[in-house]
CSV table of C-alpha atoms and ligand atoms in Angstrom, one decimal:
chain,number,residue,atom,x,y,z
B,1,UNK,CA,0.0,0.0,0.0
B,2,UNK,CA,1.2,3.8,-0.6
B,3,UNK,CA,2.0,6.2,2.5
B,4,UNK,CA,-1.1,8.3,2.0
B,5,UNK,CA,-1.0,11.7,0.4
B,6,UNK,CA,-2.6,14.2,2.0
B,7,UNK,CA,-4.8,17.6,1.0
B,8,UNK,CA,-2.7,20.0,2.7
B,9,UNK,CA,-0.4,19.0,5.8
B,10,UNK,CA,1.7,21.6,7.6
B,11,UNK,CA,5.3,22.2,6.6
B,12,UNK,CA,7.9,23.9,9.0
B,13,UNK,CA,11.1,25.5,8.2
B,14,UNK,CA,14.5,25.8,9.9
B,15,UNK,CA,14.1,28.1,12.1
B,16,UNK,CA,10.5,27.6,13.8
B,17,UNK,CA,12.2,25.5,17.0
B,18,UNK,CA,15.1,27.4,17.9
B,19,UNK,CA,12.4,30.3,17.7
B,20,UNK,CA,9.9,28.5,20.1
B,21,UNK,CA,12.6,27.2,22.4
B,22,UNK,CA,13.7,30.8,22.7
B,23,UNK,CA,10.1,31.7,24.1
B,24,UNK,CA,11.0,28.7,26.8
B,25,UNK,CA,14.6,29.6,27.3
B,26,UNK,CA,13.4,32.9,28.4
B,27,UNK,CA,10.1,31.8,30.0
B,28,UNK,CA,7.9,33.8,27.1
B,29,UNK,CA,5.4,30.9,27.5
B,30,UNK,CA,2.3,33.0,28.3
B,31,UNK,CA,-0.3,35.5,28.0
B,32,UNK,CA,2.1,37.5,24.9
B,33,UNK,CA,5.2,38.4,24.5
B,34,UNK,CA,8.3,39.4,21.8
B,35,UNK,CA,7.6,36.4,19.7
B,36,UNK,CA,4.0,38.1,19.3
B,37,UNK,CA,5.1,42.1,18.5
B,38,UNK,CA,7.7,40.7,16.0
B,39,UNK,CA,5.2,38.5,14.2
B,40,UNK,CA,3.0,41.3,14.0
B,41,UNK,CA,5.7,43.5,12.8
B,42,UNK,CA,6.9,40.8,10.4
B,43,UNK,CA,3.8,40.4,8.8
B,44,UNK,CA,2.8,43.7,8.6
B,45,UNK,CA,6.3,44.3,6.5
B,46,UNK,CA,5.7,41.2,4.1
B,47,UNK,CA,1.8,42.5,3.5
B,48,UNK,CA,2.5,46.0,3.1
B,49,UNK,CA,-0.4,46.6,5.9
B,50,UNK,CA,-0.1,49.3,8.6
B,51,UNK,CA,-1.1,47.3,12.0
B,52,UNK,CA,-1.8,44.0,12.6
B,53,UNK,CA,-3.4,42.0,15.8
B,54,UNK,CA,-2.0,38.1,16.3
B,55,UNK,CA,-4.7,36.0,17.2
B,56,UNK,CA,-6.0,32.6,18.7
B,57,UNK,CA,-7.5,31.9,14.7
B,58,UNK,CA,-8.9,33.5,11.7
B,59,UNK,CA,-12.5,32.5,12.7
B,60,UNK,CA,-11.2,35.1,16.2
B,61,UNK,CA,-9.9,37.7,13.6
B,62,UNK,CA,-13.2,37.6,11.4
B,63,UNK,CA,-15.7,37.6,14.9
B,64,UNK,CA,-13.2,40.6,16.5
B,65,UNK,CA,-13.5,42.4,12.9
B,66,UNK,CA,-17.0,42.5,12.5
B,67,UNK,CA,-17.7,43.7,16.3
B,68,UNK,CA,-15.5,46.6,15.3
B,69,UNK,CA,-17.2,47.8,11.9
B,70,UNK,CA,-20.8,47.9,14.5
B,71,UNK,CA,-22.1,44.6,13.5
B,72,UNK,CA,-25.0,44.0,16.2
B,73,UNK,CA,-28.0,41.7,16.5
B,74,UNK,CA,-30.2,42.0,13.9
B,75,UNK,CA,-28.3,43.6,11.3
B,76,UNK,CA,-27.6,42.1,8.0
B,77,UNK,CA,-24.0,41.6,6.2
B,78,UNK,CA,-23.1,40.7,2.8
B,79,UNK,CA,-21.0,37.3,2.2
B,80,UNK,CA,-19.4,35.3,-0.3
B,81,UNK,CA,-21.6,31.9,-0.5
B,82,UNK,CA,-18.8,29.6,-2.2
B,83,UNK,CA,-16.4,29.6,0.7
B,84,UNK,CA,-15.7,27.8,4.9
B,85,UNK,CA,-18.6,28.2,6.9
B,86,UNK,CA,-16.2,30.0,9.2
B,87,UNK,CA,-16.9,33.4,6.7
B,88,UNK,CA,-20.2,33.4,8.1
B,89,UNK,CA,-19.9,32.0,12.0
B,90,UNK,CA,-19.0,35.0,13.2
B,91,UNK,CA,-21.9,36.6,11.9
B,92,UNK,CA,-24.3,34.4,13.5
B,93,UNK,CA,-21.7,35.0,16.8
B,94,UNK,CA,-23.2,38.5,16.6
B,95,UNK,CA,-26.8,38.0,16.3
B,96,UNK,CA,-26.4,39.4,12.3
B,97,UNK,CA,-27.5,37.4,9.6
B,98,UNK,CA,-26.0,36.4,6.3
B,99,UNK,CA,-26.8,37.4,3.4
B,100,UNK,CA,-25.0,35.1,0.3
B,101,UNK,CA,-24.0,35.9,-3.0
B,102,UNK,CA,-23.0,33.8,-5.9
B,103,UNK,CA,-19.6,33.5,-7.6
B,104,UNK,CA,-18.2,35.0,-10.8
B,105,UNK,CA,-16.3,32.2,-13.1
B,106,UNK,CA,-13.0,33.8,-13.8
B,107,UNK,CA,-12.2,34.1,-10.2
B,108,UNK,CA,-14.8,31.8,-8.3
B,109,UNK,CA,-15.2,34.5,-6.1
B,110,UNK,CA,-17.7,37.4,-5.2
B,111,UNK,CA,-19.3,38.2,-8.4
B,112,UNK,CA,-19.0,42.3,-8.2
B,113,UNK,CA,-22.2,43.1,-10.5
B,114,UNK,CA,-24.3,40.8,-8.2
B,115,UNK,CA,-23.0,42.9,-5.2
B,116,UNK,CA,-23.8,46.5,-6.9
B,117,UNK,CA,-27.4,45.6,-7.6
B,118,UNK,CA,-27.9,44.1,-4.7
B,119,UNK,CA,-26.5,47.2,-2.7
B,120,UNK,CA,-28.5,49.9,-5.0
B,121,UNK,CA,-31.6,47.6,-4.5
B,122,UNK,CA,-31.0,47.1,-0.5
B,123,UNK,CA,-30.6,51.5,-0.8
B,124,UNK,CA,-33.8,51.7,-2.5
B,125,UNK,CA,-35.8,49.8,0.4
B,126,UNK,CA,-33.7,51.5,2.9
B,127,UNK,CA,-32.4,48.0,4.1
B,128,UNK,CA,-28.4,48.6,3.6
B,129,UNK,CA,-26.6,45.9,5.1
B,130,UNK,CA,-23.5,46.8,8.0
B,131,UNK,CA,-20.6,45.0,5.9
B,132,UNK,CA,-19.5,42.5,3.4
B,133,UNK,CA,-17.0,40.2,3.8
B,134,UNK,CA,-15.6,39.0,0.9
B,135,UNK,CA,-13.6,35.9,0.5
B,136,UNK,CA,-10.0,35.3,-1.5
B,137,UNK,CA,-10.3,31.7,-2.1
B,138,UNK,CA,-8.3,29.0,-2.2
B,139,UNK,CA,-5.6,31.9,-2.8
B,140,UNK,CA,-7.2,34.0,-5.4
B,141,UNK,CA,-7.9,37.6,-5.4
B,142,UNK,CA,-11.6,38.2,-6.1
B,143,UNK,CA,-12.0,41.5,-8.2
B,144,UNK,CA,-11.4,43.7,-5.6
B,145,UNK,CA,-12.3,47.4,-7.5
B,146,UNK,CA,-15.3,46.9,-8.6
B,147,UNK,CA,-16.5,45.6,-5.0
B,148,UNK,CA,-14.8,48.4,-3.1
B,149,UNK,CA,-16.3,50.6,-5.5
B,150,UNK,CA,-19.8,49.6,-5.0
B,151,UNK,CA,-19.4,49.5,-1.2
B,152,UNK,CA,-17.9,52.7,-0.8
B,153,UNK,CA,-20.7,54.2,-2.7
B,154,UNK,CA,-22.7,53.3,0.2
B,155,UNK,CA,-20.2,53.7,2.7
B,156,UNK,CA,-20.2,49.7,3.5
B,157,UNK,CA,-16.9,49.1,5.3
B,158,UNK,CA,-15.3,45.9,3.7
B,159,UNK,CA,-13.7,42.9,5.3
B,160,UNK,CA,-11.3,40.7,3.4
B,161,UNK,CA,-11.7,37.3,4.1
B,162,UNK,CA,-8.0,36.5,3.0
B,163,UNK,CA,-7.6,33.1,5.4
B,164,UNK,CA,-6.5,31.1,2.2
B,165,UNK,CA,-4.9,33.8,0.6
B,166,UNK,CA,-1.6,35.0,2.4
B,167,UNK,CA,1.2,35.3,-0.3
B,168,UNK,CA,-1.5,36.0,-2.7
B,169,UNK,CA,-2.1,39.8,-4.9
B,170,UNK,CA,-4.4,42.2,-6.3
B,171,UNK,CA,-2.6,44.5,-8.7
B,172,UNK,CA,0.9,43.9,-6.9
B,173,UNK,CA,-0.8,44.9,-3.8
B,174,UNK,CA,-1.5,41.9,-0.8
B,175,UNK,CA,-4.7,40.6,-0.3
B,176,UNK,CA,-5.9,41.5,3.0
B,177,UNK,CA,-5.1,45.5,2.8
B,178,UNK,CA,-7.9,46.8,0.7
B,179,UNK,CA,-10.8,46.4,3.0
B,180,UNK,CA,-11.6,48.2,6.6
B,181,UNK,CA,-10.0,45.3,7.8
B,182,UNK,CA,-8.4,41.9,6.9
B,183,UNK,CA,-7.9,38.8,8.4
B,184,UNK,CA,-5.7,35.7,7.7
B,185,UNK,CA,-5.7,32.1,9.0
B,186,UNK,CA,-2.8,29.9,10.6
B,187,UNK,CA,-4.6,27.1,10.7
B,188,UNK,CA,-2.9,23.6,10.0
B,189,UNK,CA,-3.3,23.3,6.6
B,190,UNK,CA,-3.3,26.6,5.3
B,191,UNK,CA,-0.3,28.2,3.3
B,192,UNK,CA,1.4,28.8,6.7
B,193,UNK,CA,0.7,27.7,9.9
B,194,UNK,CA,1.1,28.3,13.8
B,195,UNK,CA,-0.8,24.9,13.9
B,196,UNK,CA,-3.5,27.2,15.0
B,197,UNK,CA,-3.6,30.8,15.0
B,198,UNK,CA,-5.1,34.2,12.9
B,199,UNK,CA,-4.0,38.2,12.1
B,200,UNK,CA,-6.3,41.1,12.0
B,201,UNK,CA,-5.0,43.7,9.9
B,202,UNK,CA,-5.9,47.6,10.0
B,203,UNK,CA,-5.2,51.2,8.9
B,204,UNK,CA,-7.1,52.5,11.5
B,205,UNK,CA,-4.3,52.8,15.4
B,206,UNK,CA,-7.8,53.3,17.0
B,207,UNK,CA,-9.7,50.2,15.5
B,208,UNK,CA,-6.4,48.4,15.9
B,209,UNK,CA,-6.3,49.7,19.7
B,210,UNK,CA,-10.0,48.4,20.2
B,211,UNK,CA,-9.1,44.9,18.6
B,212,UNK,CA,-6.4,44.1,20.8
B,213,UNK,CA,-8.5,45.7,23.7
B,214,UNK,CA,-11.5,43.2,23.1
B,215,UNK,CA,-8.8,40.2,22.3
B,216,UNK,CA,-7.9,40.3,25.7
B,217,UNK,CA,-11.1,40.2,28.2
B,218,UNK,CA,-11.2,43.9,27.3
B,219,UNK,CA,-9.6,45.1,30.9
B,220,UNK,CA,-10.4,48.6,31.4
B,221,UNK,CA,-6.9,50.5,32.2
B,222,UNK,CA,-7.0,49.8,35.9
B,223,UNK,CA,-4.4,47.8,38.0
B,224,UNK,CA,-7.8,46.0,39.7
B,225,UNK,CA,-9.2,43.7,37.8
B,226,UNK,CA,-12.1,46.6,36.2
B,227,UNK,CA,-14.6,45.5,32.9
B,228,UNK,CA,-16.8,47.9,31.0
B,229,UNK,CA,-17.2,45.6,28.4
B,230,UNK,CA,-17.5,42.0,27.0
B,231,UNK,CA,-14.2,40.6,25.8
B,232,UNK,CA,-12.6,37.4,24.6
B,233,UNK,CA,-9.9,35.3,25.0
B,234,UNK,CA,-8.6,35.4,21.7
B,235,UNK,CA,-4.5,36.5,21.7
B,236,UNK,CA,-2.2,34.1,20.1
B,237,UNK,CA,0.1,33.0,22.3
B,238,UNK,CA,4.0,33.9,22.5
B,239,UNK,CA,5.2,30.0,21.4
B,240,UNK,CA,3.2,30.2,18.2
B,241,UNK,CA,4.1,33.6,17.4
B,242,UNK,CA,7.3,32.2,17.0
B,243,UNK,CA,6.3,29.4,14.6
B,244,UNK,CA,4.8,32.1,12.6
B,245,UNK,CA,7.8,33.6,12.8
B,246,UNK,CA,9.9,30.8,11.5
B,247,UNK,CA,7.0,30.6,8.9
B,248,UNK,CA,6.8,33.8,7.4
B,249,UNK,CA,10.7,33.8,6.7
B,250,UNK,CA,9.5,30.6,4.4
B,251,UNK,CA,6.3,32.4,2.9
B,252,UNK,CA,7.7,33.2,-0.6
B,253,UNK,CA,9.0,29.1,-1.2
B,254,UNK,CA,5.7,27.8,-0.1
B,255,UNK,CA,3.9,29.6,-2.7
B,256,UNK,CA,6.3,29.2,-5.0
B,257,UNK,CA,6.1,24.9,-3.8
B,258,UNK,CA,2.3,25.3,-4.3
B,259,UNK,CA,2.3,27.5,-8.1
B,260,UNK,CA,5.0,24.7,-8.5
B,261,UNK,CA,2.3,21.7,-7.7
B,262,UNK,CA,-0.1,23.6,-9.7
B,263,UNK,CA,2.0,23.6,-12.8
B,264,UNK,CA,2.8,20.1,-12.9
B,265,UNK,CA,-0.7,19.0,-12.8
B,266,UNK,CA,-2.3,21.5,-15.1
B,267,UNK,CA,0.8,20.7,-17.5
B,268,UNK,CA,0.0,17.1,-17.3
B,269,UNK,CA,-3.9,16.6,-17.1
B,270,UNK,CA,-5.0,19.9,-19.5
B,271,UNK,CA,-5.2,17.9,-22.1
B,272,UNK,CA,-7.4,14.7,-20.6
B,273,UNK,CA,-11.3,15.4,-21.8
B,274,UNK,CA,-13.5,16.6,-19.3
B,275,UNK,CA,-10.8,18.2,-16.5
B,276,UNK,CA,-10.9,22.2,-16.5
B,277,UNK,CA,-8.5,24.0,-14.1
B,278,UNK,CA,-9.7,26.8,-12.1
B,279,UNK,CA,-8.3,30.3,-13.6
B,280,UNK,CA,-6.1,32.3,-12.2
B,281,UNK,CA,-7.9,36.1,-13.3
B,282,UNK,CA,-5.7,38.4,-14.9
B,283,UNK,CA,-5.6,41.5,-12.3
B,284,UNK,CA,-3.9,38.7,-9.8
B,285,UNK,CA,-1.2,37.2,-8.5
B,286,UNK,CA,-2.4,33.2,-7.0
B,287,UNK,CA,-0.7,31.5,-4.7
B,288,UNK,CA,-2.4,28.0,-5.3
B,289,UNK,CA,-3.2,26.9,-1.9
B,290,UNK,CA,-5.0,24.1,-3.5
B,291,UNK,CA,-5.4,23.3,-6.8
B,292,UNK,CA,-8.7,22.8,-8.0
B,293,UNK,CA,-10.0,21.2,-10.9
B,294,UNK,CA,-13.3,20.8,-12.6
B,295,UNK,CA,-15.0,17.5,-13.9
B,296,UNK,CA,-17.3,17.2,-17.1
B,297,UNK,CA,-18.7,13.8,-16.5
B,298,UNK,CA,-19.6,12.9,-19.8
B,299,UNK,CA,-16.5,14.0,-21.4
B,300,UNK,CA,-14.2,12.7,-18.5
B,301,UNK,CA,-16.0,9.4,-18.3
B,302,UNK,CA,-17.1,9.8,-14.4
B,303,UNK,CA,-18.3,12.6,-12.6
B,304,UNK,CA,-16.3,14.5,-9.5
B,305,UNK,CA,-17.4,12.0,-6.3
B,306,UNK,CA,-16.9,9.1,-8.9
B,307,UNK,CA,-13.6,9.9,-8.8
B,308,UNK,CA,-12.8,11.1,-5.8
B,309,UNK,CA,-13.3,7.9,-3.9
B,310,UNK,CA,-10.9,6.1,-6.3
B,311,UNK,CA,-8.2,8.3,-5.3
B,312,UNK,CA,-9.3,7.2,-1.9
B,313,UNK,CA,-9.0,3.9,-2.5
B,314,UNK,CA,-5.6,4.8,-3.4
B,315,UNK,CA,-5.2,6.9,0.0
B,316,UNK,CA,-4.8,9.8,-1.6
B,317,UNK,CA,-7.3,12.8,-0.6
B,318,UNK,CA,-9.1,14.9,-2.4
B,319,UNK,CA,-12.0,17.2,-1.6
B,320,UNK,CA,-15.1,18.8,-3.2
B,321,UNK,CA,-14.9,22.2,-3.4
B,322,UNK,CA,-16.3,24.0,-0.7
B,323,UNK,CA,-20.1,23.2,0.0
B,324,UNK,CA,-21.9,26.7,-0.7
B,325,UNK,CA,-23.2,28.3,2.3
B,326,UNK,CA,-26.7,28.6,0.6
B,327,UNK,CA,-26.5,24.9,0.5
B,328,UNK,CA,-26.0,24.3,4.2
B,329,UNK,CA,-28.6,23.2,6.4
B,330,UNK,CA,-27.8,25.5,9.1
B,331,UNK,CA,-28.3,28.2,6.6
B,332,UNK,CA,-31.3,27.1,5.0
B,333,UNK,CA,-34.0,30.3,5.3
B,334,UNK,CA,-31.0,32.8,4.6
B,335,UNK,CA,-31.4,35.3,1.5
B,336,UNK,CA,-29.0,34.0,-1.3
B,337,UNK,CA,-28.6,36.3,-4.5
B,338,UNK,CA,-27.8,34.1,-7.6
B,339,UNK,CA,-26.2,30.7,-6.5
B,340,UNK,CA,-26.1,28.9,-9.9
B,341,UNK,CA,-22.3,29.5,-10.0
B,342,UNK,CA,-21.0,28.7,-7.1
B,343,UNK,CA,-24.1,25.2,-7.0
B,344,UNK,CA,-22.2,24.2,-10.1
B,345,UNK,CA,-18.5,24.5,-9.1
B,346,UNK,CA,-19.6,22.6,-5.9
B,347,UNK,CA,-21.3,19.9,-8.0
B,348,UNK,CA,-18.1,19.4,-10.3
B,349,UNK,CA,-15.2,20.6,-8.0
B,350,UNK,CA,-12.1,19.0,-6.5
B,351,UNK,CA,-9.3,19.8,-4.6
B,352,UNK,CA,-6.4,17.9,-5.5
B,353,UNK,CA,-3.3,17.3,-2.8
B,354,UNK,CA,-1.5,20.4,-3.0
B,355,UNK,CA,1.0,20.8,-0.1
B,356,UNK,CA,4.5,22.7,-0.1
B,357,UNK,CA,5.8,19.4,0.9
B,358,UNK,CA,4.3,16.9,-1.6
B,359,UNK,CA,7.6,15.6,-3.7
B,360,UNK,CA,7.7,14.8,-7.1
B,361,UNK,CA,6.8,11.2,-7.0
B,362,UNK,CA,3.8,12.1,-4.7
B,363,UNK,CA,2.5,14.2,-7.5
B,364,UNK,CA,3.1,11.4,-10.3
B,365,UNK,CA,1.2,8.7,-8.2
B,366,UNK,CA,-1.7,11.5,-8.2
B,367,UNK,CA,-1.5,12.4,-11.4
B,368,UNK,CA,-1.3,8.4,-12.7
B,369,UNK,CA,-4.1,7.8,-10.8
B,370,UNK,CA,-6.5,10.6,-12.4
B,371,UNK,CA,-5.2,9.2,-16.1
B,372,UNK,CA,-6.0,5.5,-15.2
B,373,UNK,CA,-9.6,6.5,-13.9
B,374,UNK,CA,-10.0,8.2,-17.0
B,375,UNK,CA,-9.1,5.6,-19.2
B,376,UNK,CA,-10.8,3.0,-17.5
B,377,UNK,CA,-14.4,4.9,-17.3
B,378,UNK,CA,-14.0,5.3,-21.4
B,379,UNK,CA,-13.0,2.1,-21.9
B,380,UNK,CA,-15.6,0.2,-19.8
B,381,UNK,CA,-18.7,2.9,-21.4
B,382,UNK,CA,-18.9,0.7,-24.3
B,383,UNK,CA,-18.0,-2.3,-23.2
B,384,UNK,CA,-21.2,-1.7,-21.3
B,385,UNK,CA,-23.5,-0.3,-24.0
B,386,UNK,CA,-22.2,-3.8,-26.1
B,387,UNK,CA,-23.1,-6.0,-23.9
B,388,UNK,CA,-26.9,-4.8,-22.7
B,389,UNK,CA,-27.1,-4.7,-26.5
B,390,UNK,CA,-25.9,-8.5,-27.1
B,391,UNK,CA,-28.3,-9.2,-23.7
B,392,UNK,CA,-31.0,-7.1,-26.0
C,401,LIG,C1,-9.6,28.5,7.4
C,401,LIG,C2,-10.6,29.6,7.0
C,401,LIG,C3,-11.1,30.4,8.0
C,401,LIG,C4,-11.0,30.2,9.5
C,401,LIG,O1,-9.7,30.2,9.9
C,401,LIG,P1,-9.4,29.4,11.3
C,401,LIG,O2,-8.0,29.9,11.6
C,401,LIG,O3,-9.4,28.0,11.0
C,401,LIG,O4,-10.4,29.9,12.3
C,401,LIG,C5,-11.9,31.5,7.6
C,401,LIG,N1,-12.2,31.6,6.3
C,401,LIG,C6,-11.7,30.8,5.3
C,401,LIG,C7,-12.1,31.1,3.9
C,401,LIG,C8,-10.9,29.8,5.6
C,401,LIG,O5,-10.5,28.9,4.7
């Protein structure tokens, strides 16, 4: 049997222990400490953003980010619908309620026209919604302009959703810095990792201030223990500050690994019937996080699940594309506008094992494998149609 190959598994650098044993050597355990200012400084300088907040996760970041546009109970916000259900938790956190909207097929992201009618309609009724958060997904920049365009209009503060999309660009500029505010994941199997952690990033010292403020219990400035406020526990700690450390020094390769990864799929498999690759829009700079593919079933021979579980049977994992949030139980009587897109992308969409760390020969067993599916689900077609004929 093969070692499995995996969807996305962390991958550490050189220099992510000796950082974390330097938080131990010097008793940084806990609540913050140096590892935690110099991540925050560190990834402000590769992002080009002004401030940023370390956090606990990205889920953390999103929930802190929406408290501090004035998301309250009852209000409404704006959300890509083909992306993790953690876009919209923190909505539901608040009391708000989701609002979806369907995808665009160069980018698989927020499609912009859907958003401005939407807002001039919502204007027209009086019924504006408090924010849209907008998802870069699986390391693609959604068309950023056009969105910030028609929120502005409105004055609609934006929040980038950029969890899978660190390393990633609009225009030569990061993903993240566009909106009000941004927010990145280190979760285990995103591009980098703190094996669990998340950034906030801001213009605004007094926004940022407030963040940081409500990330820690939000302690009034009193040597007592003194609370005006509800807070959460939601700092990242000092030890995997330094991991992220370790990790943003090895940002630029893993993206490069995963373009890499891309590459050698789309360079072997464009050319089998039925497999479309997911585009990389032209006002952007991907990073890959996970390649994704698109299956015609009558022209590949099987259809996405089909083939899907006989990679599994070969231990190697794929994954749909994400389930639409439309699509989920949990938000079954929320407002979706269009849905088509993103239903379809869902219904023929896989993720393919796209680690940093996947070598050569891990990507040749995945790639073999697609190829002999292929060819066997052509072959045995008419085999099948000749013989209910001879049983005819
Ligand atoms: C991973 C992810 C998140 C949540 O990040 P965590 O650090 O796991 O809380 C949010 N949004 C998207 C699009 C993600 O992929």
């Amino acid at each position: 049997m093969n070692k499995p190959i995996l969807l996305s598994t962390p991958h550490m650098g050189d220099r992510e222990l000796e950082l974390v044993k330097e938080a131990f050597e010097t008793n940084w355990i806990a609540p913050v400490g140096p590892h935690v200012d110099a991540f925050e400084e560190e990834f402000c300088q590769v992002t080009n953003a002004r401030y940023g907040v370390a956090v606990s996760s990205g889920t953390a970041a999103l929930h802190l980010a929406l408290q501090l546009v004035g998301v309250e109970a009852g209000d409404e916000v704006f959300c890509s619908t083909l992306t993790f259900i953690a876009s919209a938790n923190p909505i539901v956190y608040l009391g708000a309620k989701p609002v979806f909207i369907d995808s665009d097929r160069n980018s698989w992201n927020m499609n912009p026209e859907l958003l401005a009618e939407a807002l001039d309609r919502r204007a027209k009724k009086g019924k504006l919604p408090k924010a849209v958060v907008l998802v870069h997904l699986y390391g693609q920049s959604a068309d950023i302009d056009p969105i910030l365009q028609a929120c502005n209009q409105y004055d609609i503060p934006l929040i980038e959703d950029a969890a899978e999309a660190l390393g990633a660009n609009y225009k030569g500029r990061s993903l993240g810095t566009f909106g009000r505010i941004g927010i990145y994941s280190f979760n285990g199997n995103k591009i980098i990792t703190t094996s669990g952690g998340g950034m906030l990033v801001c213009e605004d010292l007094e926004l940022v201030e407030k963040a940081r403020f409500l990330a820690t219990q939000a302690r009034d400035r009193a040597p007592h223990y003194q609370h005006s406020e509800i807070g959460y526990n939601y700092r990242l700690s000092n030890i995997l500050a330094g991991i992220g450390r370790g990790q943003l020094a090895v940002l630029n390769e893993r993206v490069a690994a995963r373009r890499r990864n891309f590459e050698i799929y789309y360079q072997t498999l464009k050319n089998l019937p039925g497999i479309e690759f997911m585009p990389e829009a032209n006002y952007g700079y991907a990073t890959r996080w996970l390649t994704c593919i698109t299956i015609d079933s009558e022209a590949f021979g099987t259809n996405r699940e089909q083939l899907r579980l006989a990679l599994i049977e070969q231990q190697i994992e794929s994954r749909p594309v994400w389930k639409p949030l439309h699509m989920q139980p949990i938000f079954a009587e929320c407002e979706c506008l269009g849905g088509a897109v993103a239903e379809d992308l869902f219904a023929r969409g896989l993720c393919l094992p796209s680690g940093s760390n996947l070598t050569d020969e891990d990507l040749e067993i995945v790639i073999s494998q697609i190829q002999i599916v292929h060819y066997q689900s052509v072959r045995n077609k008419p085999k099948l149609l000749n013989s209910s004929l001879v049983v005819i």
